[in-house]
Coordinates of C-alpha atoms and ligand atoms in Angstrom, one line a residue:
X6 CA 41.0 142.6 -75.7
X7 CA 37.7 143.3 -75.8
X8 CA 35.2 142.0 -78.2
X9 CA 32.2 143.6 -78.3
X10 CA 31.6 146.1 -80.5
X11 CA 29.8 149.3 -79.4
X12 CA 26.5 149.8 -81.1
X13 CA 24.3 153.1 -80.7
X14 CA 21.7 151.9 -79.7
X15 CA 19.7 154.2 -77.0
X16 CA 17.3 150.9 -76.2
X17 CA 21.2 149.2 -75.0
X18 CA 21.0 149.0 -71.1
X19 CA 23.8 147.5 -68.7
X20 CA 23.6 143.8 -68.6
X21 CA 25.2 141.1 -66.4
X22 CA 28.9 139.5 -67.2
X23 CA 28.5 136.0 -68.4
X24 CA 31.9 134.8 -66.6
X25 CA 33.5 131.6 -68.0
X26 CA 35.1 129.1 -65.2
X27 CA 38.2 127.0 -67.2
X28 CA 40.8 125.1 -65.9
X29 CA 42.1 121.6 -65.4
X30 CA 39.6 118.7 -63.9
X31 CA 39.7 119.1 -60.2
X32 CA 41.5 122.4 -59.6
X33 CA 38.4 123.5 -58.1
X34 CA 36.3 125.3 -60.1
X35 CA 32.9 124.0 -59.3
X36 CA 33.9 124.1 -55.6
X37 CA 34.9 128.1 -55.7
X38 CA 31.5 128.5 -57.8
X39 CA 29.7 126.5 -54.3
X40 CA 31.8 129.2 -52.4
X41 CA 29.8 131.8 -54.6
X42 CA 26.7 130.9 -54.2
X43 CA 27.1 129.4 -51.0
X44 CA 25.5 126.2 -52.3
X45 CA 26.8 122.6 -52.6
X46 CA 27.1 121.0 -56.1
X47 CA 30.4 119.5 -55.9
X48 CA 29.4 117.2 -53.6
X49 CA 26.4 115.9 -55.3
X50 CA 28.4 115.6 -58.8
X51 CA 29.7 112.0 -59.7
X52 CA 32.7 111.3 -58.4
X53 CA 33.2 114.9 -58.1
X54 CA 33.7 115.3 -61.6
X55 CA 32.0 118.2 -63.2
X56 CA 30.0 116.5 -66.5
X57 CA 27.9 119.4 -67.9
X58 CA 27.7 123.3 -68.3
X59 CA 26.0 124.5 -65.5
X60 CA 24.9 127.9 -65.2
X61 CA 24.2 130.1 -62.3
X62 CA 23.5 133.7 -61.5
X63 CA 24.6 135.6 -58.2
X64 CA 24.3 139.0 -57.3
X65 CA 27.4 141.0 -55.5
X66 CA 27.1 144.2 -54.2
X67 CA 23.9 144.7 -56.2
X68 CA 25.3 143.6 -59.5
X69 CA 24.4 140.0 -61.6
X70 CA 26.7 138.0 -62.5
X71 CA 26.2 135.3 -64.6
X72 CA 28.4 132.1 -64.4
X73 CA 29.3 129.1 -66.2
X74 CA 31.1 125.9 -64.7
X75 CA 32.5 123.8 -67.0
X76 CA 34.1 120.0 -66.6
X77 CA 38.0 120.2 -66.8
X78 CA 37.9 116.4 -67.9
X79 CA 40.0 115.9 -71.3
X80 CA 37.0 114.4 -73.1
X81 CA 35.1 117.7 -72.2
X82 CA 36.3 120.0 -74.9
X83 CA 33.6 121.2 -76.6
X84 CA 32.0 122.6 -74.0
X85 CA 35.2 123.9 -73.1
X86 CA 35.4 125.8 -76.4
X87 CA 31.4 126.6 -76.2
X88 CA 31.6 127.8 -72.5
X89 CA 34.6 130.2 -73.8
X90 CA 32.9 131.3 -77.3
X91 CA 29.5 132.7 -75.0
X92 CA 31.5 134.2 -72.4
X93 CA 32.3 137.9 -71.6
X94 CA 35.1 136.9 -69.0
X95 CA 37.3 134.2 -68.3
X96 CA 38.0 133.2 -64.8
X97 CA 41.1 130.8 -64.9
X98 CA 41.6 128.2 -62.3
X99 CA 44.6 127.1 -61.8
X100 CA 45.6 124.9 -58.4
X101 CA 48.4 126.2 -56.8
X102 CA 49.6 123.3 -55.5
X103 CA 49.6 121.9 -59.3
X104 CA 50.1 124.5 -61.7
X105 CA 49.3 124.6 -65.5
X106 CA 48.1 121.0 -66.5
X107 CA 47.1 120.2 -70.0
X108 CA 43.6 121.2 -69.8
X109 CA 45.0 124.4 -68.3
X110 CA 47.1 125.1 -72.1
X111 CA 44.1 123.9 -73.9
X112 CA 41.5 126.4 -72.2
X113 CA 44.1 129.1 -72.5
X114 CA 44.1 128.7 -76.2
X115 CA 40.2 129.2 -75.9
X116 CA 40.7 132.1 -74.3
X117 CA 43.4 133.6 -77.1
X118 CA 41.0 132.3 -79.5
X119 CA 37.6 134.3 -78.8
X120 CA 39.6 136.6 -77.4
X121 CA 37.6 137.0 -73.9
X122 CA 39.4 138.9 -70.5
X123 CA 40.7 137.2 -68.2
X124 CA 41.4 136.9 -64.8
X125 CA 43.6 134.3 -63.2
X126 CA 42.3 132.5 -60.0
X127 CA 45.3 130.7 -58.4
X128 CA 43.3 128.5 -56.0
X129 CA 44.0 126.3 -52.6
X130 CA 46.0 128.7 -51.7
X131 CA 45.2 127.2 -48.3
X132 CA 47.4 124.1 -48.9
X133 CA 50.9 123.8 -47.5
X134 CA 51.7 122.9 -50.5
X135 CA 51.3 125.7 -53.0
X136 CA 52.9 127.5 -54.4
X137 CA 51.5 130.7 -56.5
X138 CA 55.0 132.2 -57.6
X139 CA 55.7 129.3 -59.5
X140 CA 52.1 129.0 -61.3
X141 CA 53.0 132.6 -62.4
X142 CA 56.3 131.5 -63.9
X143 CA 54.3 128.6 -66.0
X144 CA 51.4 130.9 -66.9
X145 CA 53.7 133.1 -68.4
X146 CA 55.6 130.2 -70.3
X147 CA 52.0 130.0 -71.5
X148 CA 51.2 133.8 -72.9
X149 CA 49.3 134.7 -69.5
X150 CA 51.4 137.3 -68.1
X151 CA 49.8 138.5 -64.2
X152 CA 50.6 141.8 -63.9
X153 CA 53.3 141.2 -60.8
X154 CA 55.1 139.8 -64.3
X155 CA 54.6 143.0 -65.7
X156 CA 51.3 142.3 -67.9
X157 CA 48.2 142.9 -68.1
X158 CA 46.1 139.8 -66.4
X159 CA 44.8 140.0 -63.1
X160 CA 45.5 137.8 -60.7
X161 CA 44.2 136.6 -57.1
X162 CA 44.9 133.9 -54.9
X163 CA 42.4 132.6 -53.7
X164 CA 41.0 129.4 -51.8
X165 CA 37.7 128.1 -52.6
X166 CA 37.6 125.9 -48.9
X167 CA 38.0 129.0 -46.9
X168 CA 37.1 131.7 -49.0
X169 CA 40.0 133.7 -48.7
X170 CA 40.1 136.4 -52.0
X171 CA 37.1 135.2 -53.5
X172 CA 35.5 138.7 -52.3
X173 CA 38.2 140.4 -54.4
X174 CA 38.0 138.0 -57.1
X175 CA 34.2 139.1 -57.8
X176 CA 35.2 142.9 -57.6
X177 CA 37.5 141.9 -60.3
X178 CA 35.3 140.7 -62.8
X179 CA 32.6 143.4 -61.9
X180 CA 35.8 145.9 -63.1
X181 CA 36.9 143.9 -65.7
X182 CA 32.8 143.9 -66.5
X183 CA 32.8 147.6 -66.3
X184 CA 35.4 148.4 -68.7
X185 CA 34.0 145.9 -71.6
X186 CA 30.3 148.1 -71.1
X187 CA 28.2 145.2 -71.5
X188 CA 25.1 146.2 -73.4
X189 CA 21.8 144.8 -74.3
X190 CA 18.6 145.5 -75.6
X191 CA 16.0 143.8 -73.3
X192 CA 12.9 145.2 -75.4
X193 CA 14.1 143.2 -78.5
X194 CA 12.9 139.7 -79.0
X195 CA 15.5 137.4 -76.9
X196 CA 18.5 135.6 -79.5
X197 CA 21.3 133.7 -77.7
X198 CA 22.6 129.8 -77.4
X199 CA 21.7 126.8 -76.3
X200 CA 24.3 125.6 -73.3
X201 CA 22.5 122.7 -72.6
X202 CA 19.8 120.1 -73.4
X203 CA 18.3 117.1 -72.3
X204 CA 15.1 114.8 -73.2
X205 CA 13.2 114.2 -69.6
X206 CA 11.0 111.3 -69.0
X207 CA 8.2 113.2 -67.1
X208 CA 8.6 116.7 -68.9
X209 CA 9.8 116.4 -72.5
X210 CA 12.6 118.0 -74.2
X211 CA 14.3 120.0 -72.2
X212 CA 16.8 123.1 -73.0
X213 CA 19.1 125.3 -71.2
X214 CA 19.3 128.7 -73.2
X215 CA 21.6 131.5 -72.1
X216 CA 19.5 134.8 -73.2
X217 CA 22.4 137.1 -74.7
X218 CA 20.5 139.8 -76.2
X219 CA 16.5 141.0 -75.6
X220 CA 14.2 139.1 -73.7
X221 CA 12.8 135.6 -73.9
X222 CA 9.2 135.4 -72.6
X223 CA 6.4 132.6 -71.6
X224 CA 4.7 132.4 -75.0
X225 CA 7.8 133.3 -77.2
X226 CA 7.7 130.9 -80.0
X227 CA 11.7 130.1 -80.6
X228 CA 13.7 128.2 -83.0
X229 CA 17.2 126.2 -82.2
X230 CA 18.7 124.9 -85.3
X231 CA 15.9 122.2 -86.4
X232 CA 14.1 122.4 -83.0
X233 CA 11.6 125.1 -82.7
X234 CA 8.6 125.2 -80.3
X235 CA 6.5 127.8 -78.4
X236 CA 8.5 128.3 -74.7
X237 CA 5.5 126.6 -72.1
X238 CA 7.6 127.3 -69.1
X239 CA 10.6 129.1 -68.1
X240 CA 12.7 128.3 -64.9
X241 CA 15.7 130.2 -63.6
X242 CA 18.5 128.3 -62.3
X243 CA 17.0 127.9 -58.9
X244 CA 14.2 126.0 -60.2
X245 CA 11.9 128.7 -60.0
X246 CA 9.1 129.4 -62.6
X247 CA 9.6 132.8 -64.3
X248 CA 7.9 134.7 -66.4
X249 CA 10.4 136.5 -68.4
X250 CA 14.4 135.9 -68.5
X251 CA 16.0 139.6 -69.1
X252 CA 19.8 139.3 -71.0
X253 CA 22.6 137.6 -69.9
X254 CA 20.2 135.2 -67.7
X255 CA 20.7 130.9 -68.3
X256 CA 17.1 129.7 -68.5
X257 CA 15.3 126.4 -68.8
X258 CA 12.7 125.8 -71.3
X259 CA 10.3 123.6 -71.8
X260 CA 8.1 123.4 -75.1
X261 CA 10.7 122.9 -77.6
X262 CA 9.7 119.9 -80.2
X263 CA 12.6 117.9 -79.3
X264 CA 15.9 118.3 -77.6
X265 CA 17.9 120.9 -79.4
X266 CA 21.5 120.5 -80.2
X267 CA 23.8 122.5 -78.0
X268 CA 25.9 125.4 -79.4
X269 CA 23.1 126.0 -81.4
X270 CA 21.4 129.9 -81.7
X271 CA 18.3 130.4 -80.7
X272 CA 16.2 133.1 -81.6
X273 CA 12.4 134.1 -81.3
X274 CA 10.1 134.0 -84.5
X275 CA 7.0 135.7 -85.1
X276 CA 4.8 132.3 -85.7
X277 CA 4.9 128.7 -85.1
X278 CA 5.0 128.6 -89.1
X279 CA 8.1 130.6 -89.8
X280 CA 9.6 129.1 -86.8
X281 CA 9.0 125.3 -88.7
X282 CA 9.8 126.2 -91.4
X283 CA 13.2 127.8 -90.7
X284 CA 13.9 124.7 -88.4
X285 CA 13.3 122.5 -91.5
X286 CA 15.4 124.0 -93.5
X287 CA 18.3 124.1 -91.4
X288 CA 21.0 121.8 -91.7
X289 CA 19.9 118.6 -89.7
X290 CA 22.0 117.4 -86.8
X291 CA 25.0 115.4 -87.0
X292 CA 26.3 112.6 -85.8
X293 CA 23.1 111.4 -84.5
X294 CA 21.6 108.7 -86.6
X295 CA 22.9 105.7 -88.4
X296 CA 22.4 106.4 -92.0
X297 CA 23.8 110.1 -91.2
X298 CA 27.4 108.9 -89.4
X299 CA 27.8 106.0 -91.4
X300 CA 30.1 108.1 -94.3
X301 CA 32.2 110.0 -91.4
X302 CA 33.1 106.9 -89.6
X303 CA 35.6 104.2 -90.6
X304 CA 34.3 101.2 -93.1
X305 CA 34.8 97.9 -91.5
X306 CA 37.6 95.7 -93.5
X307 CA 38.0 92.1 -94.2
X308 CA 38.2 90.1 -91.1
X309 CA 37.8 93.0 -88.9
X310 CA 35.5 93.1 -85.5
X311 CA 32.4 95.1 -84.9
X312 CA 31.6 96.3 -81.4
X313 CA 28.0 97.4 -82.4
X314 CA 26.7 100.1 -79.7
X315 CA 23.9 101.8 -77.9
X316 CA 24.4 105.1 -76.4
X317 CA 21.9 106.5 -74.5
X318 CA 23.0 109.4 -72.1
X319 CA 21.1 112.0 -69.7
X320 CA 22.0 115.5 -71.9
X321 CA 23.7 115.9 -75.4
X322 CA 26.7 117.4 -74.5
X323 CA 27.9 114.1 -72.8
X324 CA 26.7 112.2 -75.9
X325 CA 29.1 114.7 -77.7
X326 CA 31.7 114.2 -75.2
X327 CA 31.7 110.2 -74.9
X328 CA 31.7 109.9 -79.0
X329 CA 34.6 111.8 -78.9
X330 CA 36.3 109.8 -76.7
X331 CA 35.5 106.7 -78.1
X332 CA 36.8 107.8 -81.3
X333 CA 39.9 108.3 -79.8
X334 CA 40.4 104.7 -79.2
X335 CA 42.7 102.7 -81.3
X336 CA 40.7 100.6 -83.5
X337 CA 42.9 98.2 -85.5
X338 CA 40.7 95.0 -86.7
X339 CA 38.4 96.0 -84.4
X340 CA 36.0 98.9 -84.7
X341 CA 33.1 100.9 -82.7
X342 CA 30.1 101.1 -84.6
X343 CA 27.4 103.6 -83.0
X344 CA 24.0 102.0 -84.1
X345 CA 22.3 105.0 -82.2
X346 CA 23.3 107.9 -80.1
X347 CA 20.5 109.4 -78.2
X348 CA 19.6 111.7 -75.3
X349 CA 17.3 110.1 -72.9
X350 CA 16.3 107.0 -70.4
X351 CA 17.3 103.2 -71.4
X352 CA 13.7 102.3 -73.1
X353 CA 12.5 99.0 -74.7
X354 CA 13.2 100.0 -78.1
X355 CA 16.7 100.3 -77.6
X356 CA 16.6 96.5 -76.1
X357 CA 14.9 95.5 -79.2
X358 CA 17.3 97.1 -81.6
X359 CA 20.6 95.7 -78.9
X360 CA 18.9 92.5 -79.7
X361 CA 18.6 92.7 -83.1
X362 CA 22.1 93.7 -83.9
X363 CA 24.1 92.6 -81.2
X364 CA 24.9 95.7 -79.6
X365 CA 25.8 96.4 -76.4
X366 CA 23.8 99.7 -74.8
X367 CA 25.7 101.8 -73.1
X368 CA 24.2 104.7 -70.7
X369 CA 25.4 107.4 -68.8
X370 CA 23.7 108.8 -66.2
X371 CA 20.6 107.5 -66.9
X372 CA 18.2 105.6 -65.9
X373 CA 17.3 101.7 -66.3
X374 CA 14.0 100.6 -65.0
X375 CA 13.9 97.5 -63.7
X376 CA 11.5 96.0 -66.5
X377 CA 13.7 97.0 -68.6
X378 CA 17.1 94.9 -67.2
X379 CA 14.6 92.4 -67.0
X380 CA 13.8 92.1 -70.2
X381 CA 17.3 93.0 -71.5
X382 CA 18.3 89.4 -69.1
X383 CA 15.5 87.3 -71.2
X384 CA 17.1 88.2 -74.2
X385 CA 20.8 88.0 -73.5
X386 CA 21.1 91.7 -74.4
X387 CA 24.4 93.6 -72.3
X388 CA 23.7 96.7 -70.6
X389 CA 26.1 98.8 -68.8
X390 CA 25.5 102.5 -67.2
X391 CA 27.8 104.7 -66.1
X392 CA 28.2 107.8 -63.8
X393 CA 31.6 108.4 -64.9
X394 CA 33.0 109.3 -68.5
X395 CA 36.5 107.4 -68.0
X396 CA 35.0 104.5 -66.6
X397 CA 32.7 103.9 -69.5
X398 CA 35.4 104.2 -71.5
X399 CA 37.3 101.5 -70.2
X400 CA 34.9 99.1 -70.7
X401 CA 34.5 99.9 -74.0
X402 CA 38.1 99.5 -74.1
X403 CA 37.6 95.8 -72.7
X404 CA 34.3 95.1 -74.8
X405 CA 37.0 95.8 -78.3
X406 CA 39.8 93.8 -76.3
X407 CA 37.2 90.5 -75.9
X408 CA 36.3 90.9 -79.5
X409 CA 40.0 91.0 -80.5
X410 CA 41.4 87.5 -81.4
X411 CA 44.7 87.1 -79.1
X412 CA 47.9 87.8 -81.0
X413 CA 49.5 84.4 -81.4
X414 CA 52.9 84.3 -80.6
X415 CA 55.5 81.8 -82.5
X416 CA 58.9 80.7 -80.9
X417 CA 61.0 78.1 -82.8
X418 CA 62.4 75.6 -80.9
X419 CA 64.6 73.7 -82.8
X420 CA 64.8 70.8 -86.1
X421 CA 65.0 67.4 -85.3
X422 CA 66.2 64.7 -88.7
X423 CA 64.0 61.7 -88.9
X424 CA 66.1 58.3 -88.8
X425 CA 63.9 55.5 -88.1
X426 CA 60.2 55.1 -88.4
X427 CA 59.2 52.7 -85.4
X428 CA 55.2 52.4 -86.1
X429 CA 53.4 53.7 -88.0
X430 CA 48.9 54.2 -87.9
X431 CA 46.4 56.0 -89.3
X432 CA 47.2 59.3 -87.6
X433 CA 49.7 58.4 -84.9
X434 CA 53.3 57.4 -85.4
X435 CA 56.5 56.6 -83.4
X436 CA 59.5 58.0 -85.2
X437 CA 63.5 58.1 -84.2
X438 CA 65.6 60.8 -84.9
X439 CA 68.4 62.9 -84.2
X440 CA 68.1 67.5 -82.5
X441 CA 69.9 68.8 -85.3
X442 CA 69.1 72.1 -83.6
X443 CA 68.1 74.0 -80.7
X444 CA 66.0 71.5 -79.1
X445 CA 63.0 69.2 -79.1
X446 CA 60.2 70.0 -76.2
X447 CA 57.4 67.7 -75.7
X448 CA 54.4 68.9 -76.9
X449 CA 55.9 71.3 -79.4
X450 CA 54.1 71.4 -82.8
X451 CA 55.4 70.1 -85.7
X452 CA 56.2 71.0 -89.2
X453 CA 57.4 68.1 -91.8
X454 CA 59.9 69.6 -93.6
X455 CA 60.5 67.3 -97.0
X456 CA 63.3 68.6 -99.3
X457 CA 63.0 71.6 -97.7
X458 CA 59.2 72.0 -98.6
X459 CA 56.2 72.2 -95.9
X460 CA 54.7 68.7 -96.3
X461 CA 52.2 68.4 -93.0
X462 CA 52.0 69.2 -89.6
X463 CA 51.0 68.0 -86.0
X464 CA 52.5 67.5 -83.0
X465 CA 54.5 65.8 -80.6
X466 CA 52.6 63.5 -77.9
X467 CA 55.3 62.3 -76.1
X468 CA 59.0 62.6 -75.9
X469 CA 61.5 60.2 -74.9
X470 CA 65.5 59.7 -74.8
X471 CA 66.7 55.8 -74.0
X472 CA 62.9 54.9 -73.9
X473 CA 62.5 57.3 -70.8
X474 CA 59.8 60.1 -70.7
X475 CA 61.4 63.4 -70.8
X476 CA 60.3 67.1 -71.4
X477 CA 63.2 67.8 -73.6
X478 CA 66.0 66.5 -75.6
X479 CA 69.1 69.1 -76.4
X480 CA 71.1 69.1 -79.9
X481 CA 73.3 66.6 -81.0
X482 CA 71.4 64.0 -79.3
X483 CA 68.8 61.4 -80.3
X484 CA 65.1 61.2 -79.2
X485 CA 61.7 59.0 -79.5
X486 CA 58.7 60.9 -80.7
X487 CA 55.4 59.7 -80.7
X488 CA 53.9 62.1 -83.3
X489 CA 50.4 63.0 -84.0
X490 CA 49.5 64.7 -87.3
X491 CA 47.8 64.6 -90.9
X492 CA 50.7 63.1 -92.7
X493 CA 53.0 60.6 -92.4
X494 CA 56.7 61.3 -91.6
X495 CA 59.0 59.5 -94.1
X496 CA 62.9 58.8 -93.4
X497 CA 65.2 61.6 -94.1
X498 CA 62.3 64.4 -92.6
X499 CA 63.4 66.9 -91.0
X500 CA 60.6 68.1 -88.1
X501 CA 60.9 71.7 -87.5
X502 CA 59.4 72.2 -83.6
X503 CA 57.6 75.6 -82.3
X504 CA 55.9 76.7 -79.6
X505 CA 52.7 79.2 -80.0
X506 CA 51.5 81.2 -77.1
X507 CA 48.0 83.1 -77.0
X508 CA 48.7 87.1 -75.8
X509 CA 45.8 88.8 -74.6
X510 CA 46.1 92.0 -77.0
X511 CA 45.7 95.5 -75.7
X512 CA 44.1 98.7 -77.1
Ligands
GTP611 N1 42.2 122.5 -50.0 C1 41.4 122.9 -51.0 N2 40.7 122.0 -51.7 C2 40.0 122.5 -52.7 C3 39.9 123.9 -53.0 N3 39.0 124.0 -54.1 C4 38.6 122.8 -54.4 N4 39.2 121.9 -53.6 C5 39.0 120.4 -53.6 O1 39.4 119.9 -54.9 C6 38.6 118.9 -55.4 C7 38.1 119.2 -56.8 O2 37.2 120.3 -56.7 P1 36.1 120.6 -57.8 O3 35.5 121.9 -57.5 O4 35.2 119.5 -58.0 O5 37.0 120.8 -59.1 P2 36.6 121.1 -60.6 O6 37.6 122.0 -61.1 O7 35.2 121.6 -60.6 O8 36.7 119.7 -61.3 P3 36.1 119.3 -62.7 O9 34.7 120.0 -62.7 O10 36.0 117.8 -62.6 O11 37.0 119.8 -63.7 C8 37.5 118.7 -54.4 O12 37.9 117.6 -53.5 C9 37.5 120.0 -53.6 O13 37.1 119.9 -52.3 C10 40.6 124.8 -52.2 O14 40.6 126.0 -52.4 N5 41.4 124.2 -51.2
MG612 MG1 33.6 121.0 -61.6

């Protein structure tokens, strides 16, 4: 399974696995990452919900290994499929007490697809409740075949609360590691990806780079897609300030232009000029601006709703994430319309523009100065902000729902022939007549039916049977209607009743 090619190359020196955690939200793979390094992210995360990439180093038994966590949330994808498409090794989480999910099948189709080794963690093994032989059985229904199947996948239980075969898990990869001979030239100029990026108030653009091949130094002048920039400061995953990040590490990086689109290759260029230029003539960045989106999304229609937006969120790849959700909800007569998608901090500008257009501005995880709500209040603009991706999407979901007109519903009641005309003024009338069927109901509405032809409408203010008020008269019996309406019922009409009832719709 291995995908690396071998390359002579005498510079190529041993470098660190870049290990992959998948599985389904919450089977606990930022928790068995915690476990690893003995730190405590899940906690800290929203609702426990892993949102970005994150990328981490540890060292066991003298050996690096580099990790990346990634959010088992549907709307998560992409970074699913990036995390896969950079990694040497897959570890996949699966909870025992669960089993294979659906974001379990779709990471394993990552995993077929860049073709990356693998090695099955079967986790909370400590619960009462699991139950390992049976995630074996539906890992197999899936192509995974542990080797107690007879294949080839390794496979550990393991429980990232207590620990137990984590120790084995990490002499796993370091085999599997062994047998894919990871090489890398760390005197070459560094190339590699960009897992993550982010525009910071107080520092600037901000990008997480994983360095897969040389080594990227303070100084380096790089280019990302159309981002390029001279690297002012590197930082390890700890925070630390480095001077160099060998291959295989995940660095942060500050001096790029602007924030750089993740997925995208980095590599280092020999001036600031080639590195502009190349960034300019790159293919510019989707799905980003106005005039750029406008083509790929839908074209409002004739009588349809706009729910004009804002989105402003704390790194791209949850911009990425929540326009894909969005664009997964139904939109029938009434459509999203993303007036601007951008990485960074609710700011004035964006108020002006909500005001301007009507839009609503979303955020997610980020911040809102006070000021700013403030000033959003004085103008009547709506701002939301989130911590949590399926939350903002339902009340996106009930922004479209308030826009939508509710669906009127019709029920006939019954036809009533007009016999007498009792009075008669400009708009109001009391007329006789006979239920020739189903039934008349005070208050119905009214249709004059005149040789069988739609002549006016209104409604019925009052019903009454033997000159007593009554809420309904049945067929074959005679009733007193005092009728309100823009024309005036004749003899011989017939006064076809209905009911209409106002349903909230639903998306
Ligand atoms: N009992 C038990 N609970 C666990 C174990 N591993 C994780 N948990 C719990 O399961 C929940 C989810 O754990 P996370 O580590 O956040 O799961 P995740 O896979 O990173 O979730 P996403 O990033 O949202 O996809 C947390 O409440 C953990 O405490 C385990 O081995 N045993
Ligand atoms: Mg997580």
């Amino acid at each position: 399974m291995a995908k690396k090619k071998k390359v002579e190359n005498l510079n190529l020196l041993e470098r660190p696995p870049i290990v992959v955690v998948l599985g389904h939200v919450d089977h606990g793979k930022t928790t068995l990452l915690d476990y690893i390094r003995k730190t405590n992210v899940a906690e800290k995360e929203s609702g426990g919900i892993t949102q970005h990439i994150g990328a981490y180093q540890t060292v066991h038994k003298g050996k690096t290994i580099t990790f990346i966590d990634t959010p088992g949330h549907e709307a998560f994808s992409q970074m699913r499929s990036r995390g896969a498409k950079v990694a040497d090794i897959a570890i996949l989480v699966v909870a025992a007490e669960e089993g294979v999910k659906p974001q379990t099948k779709e990471v394993i189709s990552h995993i077929k697809e860049f073709e990356i080794p693998v090695v099955v963690a079967i986790n909370k093994i400590d619960k009462p409740v699991a139950n390992p032989s049976k995630v074996i059985g539906e890992l197999a229904k899936e192509g995974i075949l542990v080797e107690s199947h007879g294949g080839k996948v390794t496979s550990v239980n393991v429980s990232a609360k207590t620990g137990q075969g984590i120790d084995e898990l990490l002499e796993l990869i370091l085999l599997v590691a062994e047998m894919e001979e990871l090489k890398a030239d760390a005197a070459k100029p560094a190339s590699g990806v960009v897992i993550e990026s982010y525009l910071d108030s107080k520092r600037g653009p901000v990008a997480t780079l994983l360095v897969q091949d040389g080594t990227l130094k303070k100084g380096d002048i790089i280019v990302c897609g159309d981002s390029y920039g001279g690297v002012k400061m590197l930082e390890n995953f700890q925070g630390d300030s480095i001077e160099e990040a060998p291959p295989s590490m995940p660095v942060l990086v500050l001096g790029i232009n602007q924030a750089p689109t993740v997925g995208d290759k980095f590599s280092v260029e020999e001036s600031e000029e080639s590195a502009f230029a190349k960034a300019a003539s790159s293919v510019p960045r989707r799905g980003t601006t106005k005039a750029e989106s406008a083509d790929k999304r839908q074209q409002p229609q004739e009588g349809m709703k706009i729910l004009n937006l804002i989105l402003k969120a704390d790194v791209r790849g949850s911009l990425e994430a929540i326009e894909g959700v969005l664009k997964n909800i139904k939109q029938e007569n009434v459509i999203i319309n993303i007036l601007k998608s951008e990485v960074g901090d609710i700011s004035e500008s964006d108020v002006k523009l909500a005001f301007s257009t009507g839009s609503t501005i979303i955020g997610f995880r980020v911040k809102l100065p006070n000021y700013i709500l403030e000033l959003a209040k004085r103008q009547g603009v709506r701002i939301k902000t989130f911590e949590i991706i399926y939350e903002l999407v339902e009340e996106v979901r009930r922004g479209l729902i308030r826009l939508l007109e509710p669906e009127i519903v019709r029920e006939d009641l019954g036809k009533l022939k007009v016999l007498a005309i009792f009075r008669k003024e400009k708009s109001r009338m009391i007329v006789g007549g006979k239920v020739i069927s189903g039934k008349a109901e005070n208050k119905a509405l009214v249709n004059i039916i005149r040789n069988e032809e739609k002549v006016g409408k209104g409604r019925i203010i009052q019903l009454q049977q033997n000159k007593k008020d009554i809420n309904e008269v049945e067929k074959g019996k005679e009733a007193g209607i005092l009728f309100e309406g823009d024309m005036v019922i004749e003899e011989g009409d017939v006064l076809e009743m209905y009911k209409e009832e106002k349903k909230k719709r639903e998306l």
